[in-house]
Amino acid sequence: MDNNDDACGCGSGSRSSSSSSRLKYLIIRPEKGGIGDLYRYLVWADLASGLSFLEGSDQELVERVAVDHRWVILVSLILRKFIAFFAKPLEWTGYAFDFFLNLLSLNHNLLGLLSNLLQGKVVVPERDTETFISTVGHLDGRIDLYKAQSLLLLQDTNNNSESSVFGERSIRIEVGNRALMDLCIMASKLAYENSKVIKNVVLHHWKMHFVDFYNCWNDFQRERSTQVFILCDKDKDANLILISFRGTEPFNANDWSTDFDYSWYEIPKLGKVHMGFLEALGLGNRADVVTFQNHLKKWTNSGGVRVSKSPSQGRESVSSNIDWGQEQDQGIKKIPPEMVEKTAYYAVKSKLKSLFKEHENAKFVVTGHSLGGALAILFPMVLVLHEEKEIIQRLLGVYTFGQPRVGNKELGRFMEAHLNHPVPKYFRMVYCNDLVPRLPYDDKIFFYKHFGVCLYYDSLYVEKHMDEEPNRNYFGMRYLIPEYLNAVWELIRGLIMGYTHGPEYKEGWFSILLRVIGLALPGLSAHCPTNYVNSVRLGKERIIQLSSF
C-alpha cells in the first residue's frame, strides 16, 4: 500500500467488538455535526469539531485525518451539507422541470403548446410512459445507433433465416471498430430513462432483445436509487449481453452526495473502495460497517462467505460464518434470498447466470456514464473477489464515460491484473474538462486513483491514449484560463454543429442553455453525455485496439 493510503488511515470506530477492530474504514458524516461545528473546524481548525463529522476504525488515525486532510474533509462536508439542505427543493424542481420539458416536447414546443391551449388540445405528459423523456434525454435526443456501414457490421452469423426474430442479425464487432463503444455510450445515456422508454428503444430502434430493467434497493439511503437494464443483441443464440447502469441524475440529491462522498472501506488484500458506490450496488450499509465485510469476503466452500440456494424459490442466498463479537459470537449473518431481487449486484449477477444458460456463446459488456460508470467497473471487481470465474471468463469489456474514481492504487493493481490479459478489457472515456472524472481528489492529500486505459478526447474530438487525463484534479491556476476559453468554444461549436457535421449533431435550446451555464463552471457542461456520443462518433484518432468477439 502506498504512503498516501497509510496517511489517510482510518478513524474512530463505533464498535468495540473484536470483529470491527479488524475492519478498516473512514466515514465522513455531514449529518453528525452542526453548522457551528463546521464553522469552528473551518475557521479555527478545531479538532473536536472536526471529529464530530468523522467515524472510522481507529481513534489515533482518524485524528490524523482530521488534522492532515482538513481541507479535503471540509470540501466534502460543505458540498454534501449544501446538497442535503436543498434536497427536497431540488427534487421538486426536477419534477417540475421534467414535466415542463415533456409538455413542450409533446406539444411541439412553445408555439405548438400555445396553439393547443387555444384549441383545447393540450397533450399532458404522463410519467413512466413511453413518451415521458428524462432531462438527460432532452439534452440529447438521439436514440439511434451509429449507422456508418464501415463501423457497424450487421450480419447473419448462422447463414440461415431461423436464428432471430430481428432478421437473423447479430452485432459483429471487429478490432478497431467503434460500434461497441457507440452502443455502450448510447446504452449509458438510455439508462436515464424509465423502463418503458428503454424497452421501446431497444426493441424498435436498435432491433435487439430487451431483457429487463431493475430498480434496486440502496439500504443506506433506504430507497430504490440504483437503476440498471440488460439487453441482448438478439433473443436466441445471442453473442452479446449488455449491462448498463444509470448515472448521476441531475436533480437527485443522493446521487450528487454520493459523488462528493470520500468515505471508504478497505477490502483486505484488495484495497480501499468508495463506500457510497458499494452501497449503491447493495454491498453494505455504513450504519453497520460489518455488513461490508459480510458481502465482500471471498466466497469459499468452507468458512468465509458461501452461496446456497433457496429450495422454495430457486434463488441464491449468501451466508457467512464470521465472528460478530459478543452479541453474535457463534452466529451466522445471512443475506436473505429476497436480496437477490432487491439489490443491484445480486439481481444482475443472478440474471447474468441465467442468460448464460440460454445463450451459450454470449459474452457480456458492462457500461455506464458518471455514477453508472463507477458501478460498471465495481460490478466485475466484486465478481473477481467472489471468484466467479465462469462469469469473468465471459467478460468482453467494461466501457465507462465520465466515471469518477472508485478506489486507491492497490485496488487498481488488483483489477488491472484481471482485466488486462490477454487484451485490455477496461476502457475509461474522459471528455476534455469534465469535472466528474477528476473526483474524488488524487493528490498528496487524498488517495483516490484511476486505473485502466484512459481514452481522452479534447474539444476537437481528438482521441489520445493516456494513463491519466490532463489536469487530473480540475482545480489549478494554469488550467483556469484554458478551461473558460474552451467553454466559450464549446458554446460556439454547439451553435454550429448542425451546419458543420449534419442535422444529427444539431443541439437544441436546452443543450445550448447548458453550454451557457458551462461558461461559469466548464466542468459541469462538459459532463453531458452529448459530448461523449460526439467523441465516439467523431473521434479522429484510434490509438488502441478494442477487444472483439
XYZ file of C-alpha atoms in Angstrom:
549
model
C 0.000 0.000 0.000
C 1.333 3.463 -0.869
C 2.158 6.194 1.627
C -0.900 8.237 0.763
C -3.092 5.291 1.699
C -1.361 4.991 5.072
C -1.640 8.708 5.679
C -5.369 8.661 5.115
C -5.717 5.863 7.595
C -8.937 5.188 9.397
C -10.914 6.781 12.154
C -12.592 6.174 15.443
C -14.800 3.117 15.465
C -18.365 2.946 16.627
C -17.969 -0.727 17.550
C -15.945 -2.374 20.266
C -16.117 -5.959 19.060
C -13.065 -7.895 18.008
C -14.537 -8.211 14.534
C -14.908 -4.495 13.901
C -11.398 -3.818 15.187
C -10.104 -5.730 12.166
C -12.109 -3.576 9.762
C -10.548 -0.535 8.143
C -12.819 2.284 7.085
C -13.369 6.021 7.167
C -16.807 7.611 7.066
C -17.481 11.317 6.605
C -20.862 12.058 8.186
C -22.099 15.619 7.482
C -25.307 14.894 9.423
C -23.427 14.261 12.705
C -22.248 17.828 13.264
C -23.916 21.215 13.112
C -23.132 24.486 11.344
C -21.274 25.660 14.461
C -19.015 22.608 14.348
C -18.371 23.185 10.661
C -17.531 26.866 11.279
C -15.100 26.099 14.094
C -13.441 23.341 12.061
C -13.160 25.642 9.030
C -12.029 28.878 10.696
C -10.254 27.756 13.866
C -9.200 24.253 12.770
C -10.825 22.968 15.955
C -10.052 19.235 16.142
C -13.004 18.298 18.360
C -15.414 19.935 15.929
C -13.838 18.092 13.011
C -14.011 14.758 14.802
C -17.759 15.152 15.241
C -18.106 14.561 11.474
C -15.773 11.566 11.269
C -16.153 7.906 12.098
C -13.654 5.161 11.498
C -11.878 2.108 12.763
C -9.033 3.654 14.763
C -9.104 6.719 17.032
C -5.484 7.770 16.559
C -5.596 7.642 12.797
C -8.944 9.432 12.484
C -7.428 12.308 14.449
C -4.561 12.415 11.960
C -7.069 12.533 9.104
C -8.958 15.400 10.784
C -5.720 17.391 11.070
C -3.731 16.464 7.957
C -6.616 16.292 5.486
C -8.812 19.061 6.855
C -9.442 20.844 3.553
C -10.441 17.701 1.708
C -12.828 16.770 4.516
C -14.224 20.302 4.551
C -14.919 20.270 0.801
C -16.879 17.037 1.161
C -18.763 18.293 4.246
C -19.719 21.673 2.814
C -20.876 20.310 -0.524
C -22.869 17.464 0.995
C -24.489 19.706 3.624
C -25.431 22.121 0.868
C -26.864 19.283 -1.236
C -28.777 17.844 1.742
C -30.266 21.264 2.572
C -31.598 21.678 -0.957
C -32.527 18.007 -1.477
C -36.298 18.487 -1.441
C -36.328 21.750 -3.446
C -34.014 20.030 -5.942
C -36.384 17.060 -6.201
C -39.434 19.310 -6.682
C -37.566 21.385 -9.258
C -36.708 18.171 -11.103
C -40.329 17.044 -11.179
C -41.482 20.441 -12.455
C -38.660 20.734 -14.963
C -39.182 17.238 -16.379
C -42.904 17.924 -16.697
C -42.272 21.249 -18.437
C -39.773 19.783 -20.914
C -42.144 16.932 -21.794
C -45.088 19.346 -22.052
C -43.159 21.382 -24.618
C -41.958 18.299 -26.486
C -45.330 16.576 -26.726
C -46.985 19.796 -27.921
C -44.277 20.639 -30.475
C -42.528 23.334 -28.448
C -43.805 26.691 -27.216
C -45.767 27.824 -30.262
C -47.428 24.435 -30.555
C -48.319 24.498 -26.871
C -49.937 27.932 -27.212
C -51.862 26.756 -30.265
C -53.062 23.613 -28.484
C -54.108 25.698 -25.483
C -56.309 27.860 -27.686
C -57.827 24.773 -29.301
C -58.181 22.819 -26.052
C -55.953 20.027 -27.370
C -53.042 20.177 -24.950
C -51.210 16.846 -24.592
C -50.460 16.330 -20.890
C -47.311 14.299 -20.076
C -47.714 11.103 -18.061
C -44.784 9.795 -16.062
C -43.472 6.271 -16.606
C -44.835 6.061 -20.137
C -43.079 5.529 -23.485
C -43.350 9.245 -24.260
C -42.041 10.680 -20.984
C -38.357 11.506 -21.544
C -35.787 12.325 -18.852
C -33.869 15.583 -18.552
C -30.794 13.854 -19.983
C -32.889 12.589 -22.891
C -33.989 16.137 -23.655
C -30.378 17.319 -23.594
C -29.546 14.818 -26.325
C -32.492 13.402 -28.230
C -30.540 10.917 -30.335
C -31.706 7.338 -29.870
C -30.465 5.500 -32.974
C -27.097 3.768 -33.113
C -24.334 4.961 -35.408
C -25.185 3.954 -38.974
C -21.786 4.144 -40.709
C -21.535 0.875 -42.622
C -17.765 0.723 -42.235
C -18.073 0.875 -38.456
C -21.078 -1.296 -37.680
C -21.402 -4.655 -39.398
C -24.700 -6.475 -39.042
C -24.612 -9.954 -40.432
C -26.261 -13.343 -40.261
C -23.822 -15.343 -38.163
C -25.579 -18.633 -38.832
C -26.184 -18.112 -42.568
C -29.825 -19.049 -42.174
C -33.145 -17.338 -41.542
C -34.278 -19.032 -38.364
C -32.000 -17.738 -35.623
C -33.556 -14.421 -34.636
C -36.823 -12.540 -34.745
C -34.804 -9.441 -35.634
C -33.831 -10.526 -39.121
C -31.329 -13.156 -38.015
C -28.754 -10.434 -37.350
C -26.205 -10.062 -34.623
C -23.573 -7.470 -33.903
C -20.132 -8.479 -35.008
C -17.507 -6.191 -33.527
C -14.238 -6.047 -35.434
C -10.889 -4.984 -33.984
C -10.610 -1.181 -34.013
C -14.354 -0.795 -34.630
C -16.289 1.937 -32.829
C -19.606 0.119 -32.947
C -19.285 -1.386 -29.489
C -18.271 1.937 -27.941
C -21.201 3.635 -29.660
C -23.612 1.004 -28.373
C -22.173 1.465 -24.874
C -22.471 5.270 -24.755
C -25.987 5.137 -26.200
C -26.969 2.477 -23.655
C -25.398 4.575 -20.884
C -27.478 7.554 -22.000
C -30.604 5.429 -22.382
C -30.223 4.171 -18.788
C -31.507 7.568 -17.555
C -34.959 6.784 -18.996
C -37.840 4.836 -17.475
C -38.261 1.152 -18.273
C -40.910 1.652 -20.973
C -38.802 4.144 -22.905
C -35.784 1.833 -22.676
C -37.753 -1.179 -23.868
C -39.234 0.752 -26.783
C -35.833 1.994 -27.981
C -34.116 -1.380 -27.624
C -36.864 -3.284 -29.443
C -37.961 -0.856 -32.150
C -34.912 1.310 -32.843
C -31.966 -0.936 -32.079
C -33.761 -4.148 -33.136
C -32.321 -6.013 -30.174
C -33.767 -8.035 -27.307
C -34.741 -6.196 -24.110
C -34.125 -8.444 -21.103
C -35.169 -6.452 -18.037
C -34.980 -3.196 -16.088
C -34.083 -3.217 -12.381
C -34.922 -0.529 -9.835
C -32.637 -1.605 -6.999
C -32.501 -1.027 -3.260
C -29.847 1.070 -1.503
C -30.010 0.058 2.143
C -28.146 3.131 3.409
C -30.362 5.587 1.537
C -33.423 3.432 2.353
C -34.824 3.708 -1.155
C -34.590 2.217 -4.630
C -31.955 4.564 -6.016
C -29.879 2.312 -8.303
C -31.176 1.565 -11.793
C -29.774 -0.833 -14.378
C -31.049 -2.544 -17.511
C -29.916 -5.552 -19.539
C -30.233 -6.297 -23.261
C -29.039 -8.955 -25.708
C -28.188 -8.413 -29.373
C -30.924 -10.971 -30.211
C -33.384 -13.139 -28.317
C -31.892 -16.519 -29.302
C -28.255 -17.610 -29.538
C -27.104 -14.111 -28.571
C -23.459 -13.124 -28.948
C -23.647 -10.046 -26.734
C -25.229 -9.278 -23.358
C -25.012 -5.628 -22.308
C -25.487 -4.333 -18.743
C -25.983 -0.566 -18.394
C -26.054 1.253 -15.040
C -27.795 4.620 -14.659
C -25.547 7.547 -13.746
C -25.994 10.671 -11.644
C -29.438 12.131 -12.236
C -29.392 15.955 -12.497
C -31.986 16.526 -9.761
C -31.179 13.603 -7.470
C -29.523 14.868 -4.274
C -28.493 11.371 -3.160
C -26.597 10.782 -6.411
C -24.699 14.058 -6.123
C -23.962 13.453 -2.455
C -22.524 10.036 -3.335
C -20.253 11.626 -5.955
C -18.822 14.059 -3.376
C -18.539 11.486 -0.587
C -14.940 10.493 0.241
C -15.842 7.706 2.675
C -14.115 4.404 2.021
C -13.966 0.791 3.125
C -10.781 -1.272 2.802
C -11.118 -4.813 1.484
C -8.186 -6.865 2.837
C -5.509 -7.617 0.196
C -7.514 -5.713 -2.416
C -7.580 -2.034 -1.479
C -9.772 0.879 -0.450
C -13.118 1.269 -2.229
C -15.531 4.202 -2.294
C -18.182 3.351 0.298
C -21.055 5.156 -1.426
C -20.566 3.189 -4.640
C -20.525 -0.104 -2.721
C -23.809 0.898 -1.059
C -25.313 1.727 -4.458
C -24.523 -1.830 -5.591
C -26.183 -3.199 -2.440
C -22.961 -4.446 -0.846
C -23.210 -2.905 2.611
C -24.544 -0.127 4.796
C -22.350 2.310 6.720
C -24.874 2.272 9.555
C -23.413 -1.187 10.305
C -19.946 -1.366 8.755
C -19.684 -5.106 9.364
C -22.204 -5.573 6.544
C -19.464 -4.660 4.062
C -17.327 -7.473 5.441
C -20.235 -9.853 5.082
C -20.747 -9.028 1.406
C -17.125 -8.583 0.390
C -15.362 -11.604 1.851
C -14.217 -14.164 -0.688
C -16.803 -16.846 -1.339
C -15.485 -20.274 -0.388
C -16.901 -23.684 0.327
C -15.937 -23.590 3.983
C -15.638 -20.593 6.230
C -15.928 -17.051 4.931
C -18.952 -16.409 2.761
C -20.756 -19.154 0.896
C -23.539 -19.358 -1.639
C -26.590 -21.552 -1.248
C -29.946 -21.926 -2.957
C -33.337 -21.188 -1.543
C -35.177 -24.507 -2.210
C -38.595 -22.923 -2.374
C -37.674 -20.087 -4.701
C -34.561 -21.240 -6.526
C -32.693 -18.035 -5.738
C -29.231 -17.507 -4.393
C -28.690 -16.617 -0.771
C -25.464 -15.824 0.978
C -24.373 -16.700 4.468
C -21.200 -16.148 6.374
C -19.604 -17.701 9.428
C -17.872 -14.696 10.956
C -17.043 -13.661 14.494
C -19.518 -10.842 15.021
C -18.350 -10.009 18.538
C -20.036 -10.617 21.875
C -23.579 -10.281 20.552
C -23.234 -12.950 17.854
C -20.181 -14.888 18.950
C -21.141 -18.053 17.052
C -23.933 -16.661 14.912
C -24.389 -16.713 11.160
C -25.036 -13.462 9.342
C -27.316 -14.157 6.376
C -28.195 -12.218 3.279
C -31.789 -13.294 2.639
C -32.878 -14.677 -0.761
C -35.006 -11.620 -1.498
C -31.811 -9.537 -1.500
C -31.075 -11.091 -4.890
C -34.032 -9.238 -6.321
C -33.665 -6.030 -4.309
C -30.035 -5.003 -4.779
C -28.132 -4.314 -7.988
C -25.159 -6.652 -7.626
C -27.154 -9.770 -6.706
C -30.020 -9.067 -9.129
C -27.732 -8.514 -12.120
C -25.423 -11.419 -11.295
C -28.340 -13.811 -10.881
C -29.861 -12.752 -14.209
C -26.488 -12.953 -15.937
C -26.070 -16.577 -14.876
C -29.478 -17.488 -16.246
C -28.737 -15.695 -19.534
C -25.526 -17.669 -19.957
C -27.593 -20.862 -19.821
C -29.839 -19.523 -22.594
C -27.019 -18.109 -24.724
C -24.065 -20.479 -24.555
C -21.781 -18.385 -26.778
C -22.608 -14.980 -25.355
C -20.121 -12.587 -23.803
C -21.103 -9.588 -21.724
C -20.218 -5.910 -21.560
C -20.786 -3.560 -18.614
C -21.171 0.170 -19.174
C -22.333 3.406 -17.567
C -21.963 7.191 -17.537
C -20.936 9.168 -14.432
C -22.003 7.294 -11.275
C -23.128 4.489 -13.592
C -19.543 4.162 -14.794
C -18.314 3.690 -11.224
C -20.861 0.903 -10.684
C -19.924 -0.621 -14.045
C -16.295 -1.190 -13.032
C -17.104 -2.216 -9.447
C -19.504 -4.930 -10.600
C -16.785 -7.111 -12.238
C -14.439 -6.238 -9.375
C -16.754 -7.957 -6.907
C -17.231 -10.865 -9.316
C -13.458 -11.345 -9.278
C -13.386 -11.045 -5.487
C -16.116 -13.685 -5.186
C -14.176 -15.938 -7.551
C -16.974 -16.097 -10.106
C -14.509 -17.419 -12.692
C -17.075 -18.727 -15.149
C -18.689 -15.289 -15.353
C -15.435 -13.335 -15.597
C -14.204 -15.584 -18.424
C -17.143 -14.341 -20.481
C -16.483 -10.653 -19.813
C -15.888 -8.913 -23.142
C -15.230 -5.461 -21.712
C -16.084 -2.580 -19.382
C -16.665 0.813 -21.030
C -17.265 3.848 -18.828
C -17.901 7.505 -19.675
C -17.166 10.406 -17.320
C -16.575 7.955 -14.473
C -15.424 9.180 -11.024
C -12.576 7.418 -9.197
C -13.625 4.342 -7.243
C -10.634 3.394 -5.084
C -6.911 3.532 -4.416
C -3.798 2.404 -6.281
C -3.838 -1.036 -4.662
C -7.366 -1.621 -5.971
C -6.209 -0.526 -9.424
C -3.338 -3.014 -9.439
C -5.733 -5.789 -8.402
C -8.204 -5.009 -11.188
C -5.597 -4.473 -13.904
C -4.181 -7.918 -13.160
C -7.587 -9.404 -14.038
C -8.751 -7.068 -16.824
C -5.614 -6.554 -18.920
C -4.908 -10.097 -20.076
C -4.787 -11.336 -22.766
C -6.069 -7.959 -24.080
C -7.271 -4.814 -22.242
C -10.930 -5.079 -21.296
C -11.468 -1.870 -19.330
C -11.705 1.430 -21.202
C -12.405 4.705 -19.415
C -13.541 7.567 -21.669
C -12.949 11.150 -20.498
C -14.099 14.210 -22.424
C -11.983 17.361 -22.115
C -12.691 19.317 -18.874
C -15.375 17.001 -17.472
C -15.325 17.590 -13.714
C -16.594 14.197 -12.528
C -13.601 12.028 -13.631
C -11.450 14.368 -11.510
C -13.335 13.389 -8.343
C -12.634 12.334 -5.624
C -9.231 14.030 -5.460
C -5.999 12.326 -6.444
C -3.051 14.174 -4.907
C -0.692 14.067 -1.945
C -3.613 14.827 0.357
C -6.021 12.131 -0.791
C -5.516 8.653 -2.223
C -8.152 8.008 -4.922
C -6.562 6.809 -8.168
C -7.833 5.980 -11.645
C -6.662 2.818 -13.365
C -7.137 1.112 -16.698
C -6.889 2.554 -20.204
C -7.901 6.224 -20.467
C -9.268 7.383 -23.811
C -9.119 11.169 -23.553
C -10.981 13.364 -26.055
C -10.243 17.074 -26.358
C -12.799 19.646 -27.525
C -11.895 18.890 -31.162
C -12.720 15.200 -30.528
C -9.109 14.135 -30.993
C -8.589 10.907 -29.096
C -5.461 10.336 -27.038
C -4.420 7.142 -25.294
C -3.239 8.235 -21.831
C -2.590 6.862 -18.354
C -4.386 9.847 -16.810
C -6.396 12.773 -18.174
C -4.736 16.238 -18.073
C -5.421 18.413 -15.011
C -6.384 15.329 -13.024
C -7.831 17.317 -10.099
C -9.524 20.019 -12.198
C -8.552 22.967 -9.997
C -5.336 24.809 -10.853
C -4.461 28.346 -11.899
C -2.597 27.325 -15.044
C -5.695 25.493 -16.295
C -8.183 28.223 -15.340
C -7.989 30.430 -18.450
C -7.910 27.479 -20.916
C -10.994 25.997 -19.201
C -13.033 29.159 -19.724
C -11.768 29.724 -23.259
C -12.696 26.140 -24.052
C -16.191 26.685 -22.584
C -16.666 29.627 -24.976
C -15.535 27.452 -27.894
C -17.929 24.650 -26.851
C -20.837 27.123 -26.853
C -19.921 28.325 -30.357
C -19.430 24.745 -31.514
C -22.854 23.768 -30.133
C -24.477 26.546 -32.160
C -22.866 25.483 -35.448
C -22.642 21.674 -35.090
C -25.805 21.136 -37.132
C -24.263 23.030 -40.057
C -20.720 21.633 -39.845
C -21.481 17.981 -39.088
C -25.080 17.429 -40.193
C -28.542 17.567 -38.607
C -27.803 14.568 -36.356
C -25.398 16.757 -34.367
C -27.619 19.836 -34.069
C -28.045 20.874 -30.433
C -31.401 22.130 -29.148
C -32.135 25.137 -26.968
C -31.828 23.110 -23.746
C -28.368 21.833 -24.643
C -27.269 25.358 -25.605
C -28.577 26.618 -22.255
C -26.327 24.102 -20.501
C -23.402 25.357 -22.607
C -24.147 28.885 -21.354
C -24.144 27.620 -17.757
C -20.833 25.972 -18.626
C -19.328 29.423 -19.058
C -19.489 29.727 -15.263
C -18.498 26.130 -14.443
C -16.939 24.492 -17.519
C -16.589 21.047 -15.994
C -20.355 20.763 -15.464
C -21.491 21.145 -19.075
C -18.558 19.018 -20.239
C -20.053 16.082 -18.289
C -23.140 15.946 -20.539
C -23.492 12.628 -22.468
C -23.781 14.643 -25.697
C -20.030 15.230 -25.582
C -19.335 11.519 -25.203
C -21.644 10.499 -28.047
C -19.940 13.070 -30.303
C -16.475 11.951 -29.147
C -17.134 8.319 -30.014
C -18.694 9.120 -33.383
C -16.323 11.897 -34.439
C -13.110 10.750 -32.745
C -10.228 11.428 -35.105
C -7.590 9.056 -33.850
C -7.674 5.409 -32.806
C -4.662 4.555 -30.669
C -5.571 1.173 -29.213
C -7.352 -1.911 -30.398
C -10.643 -2.854 -28.808
C -11.306 -6.394 -27.666
C -13.537 -8.318 -30.061
C -15.671 -11.423 -30.330
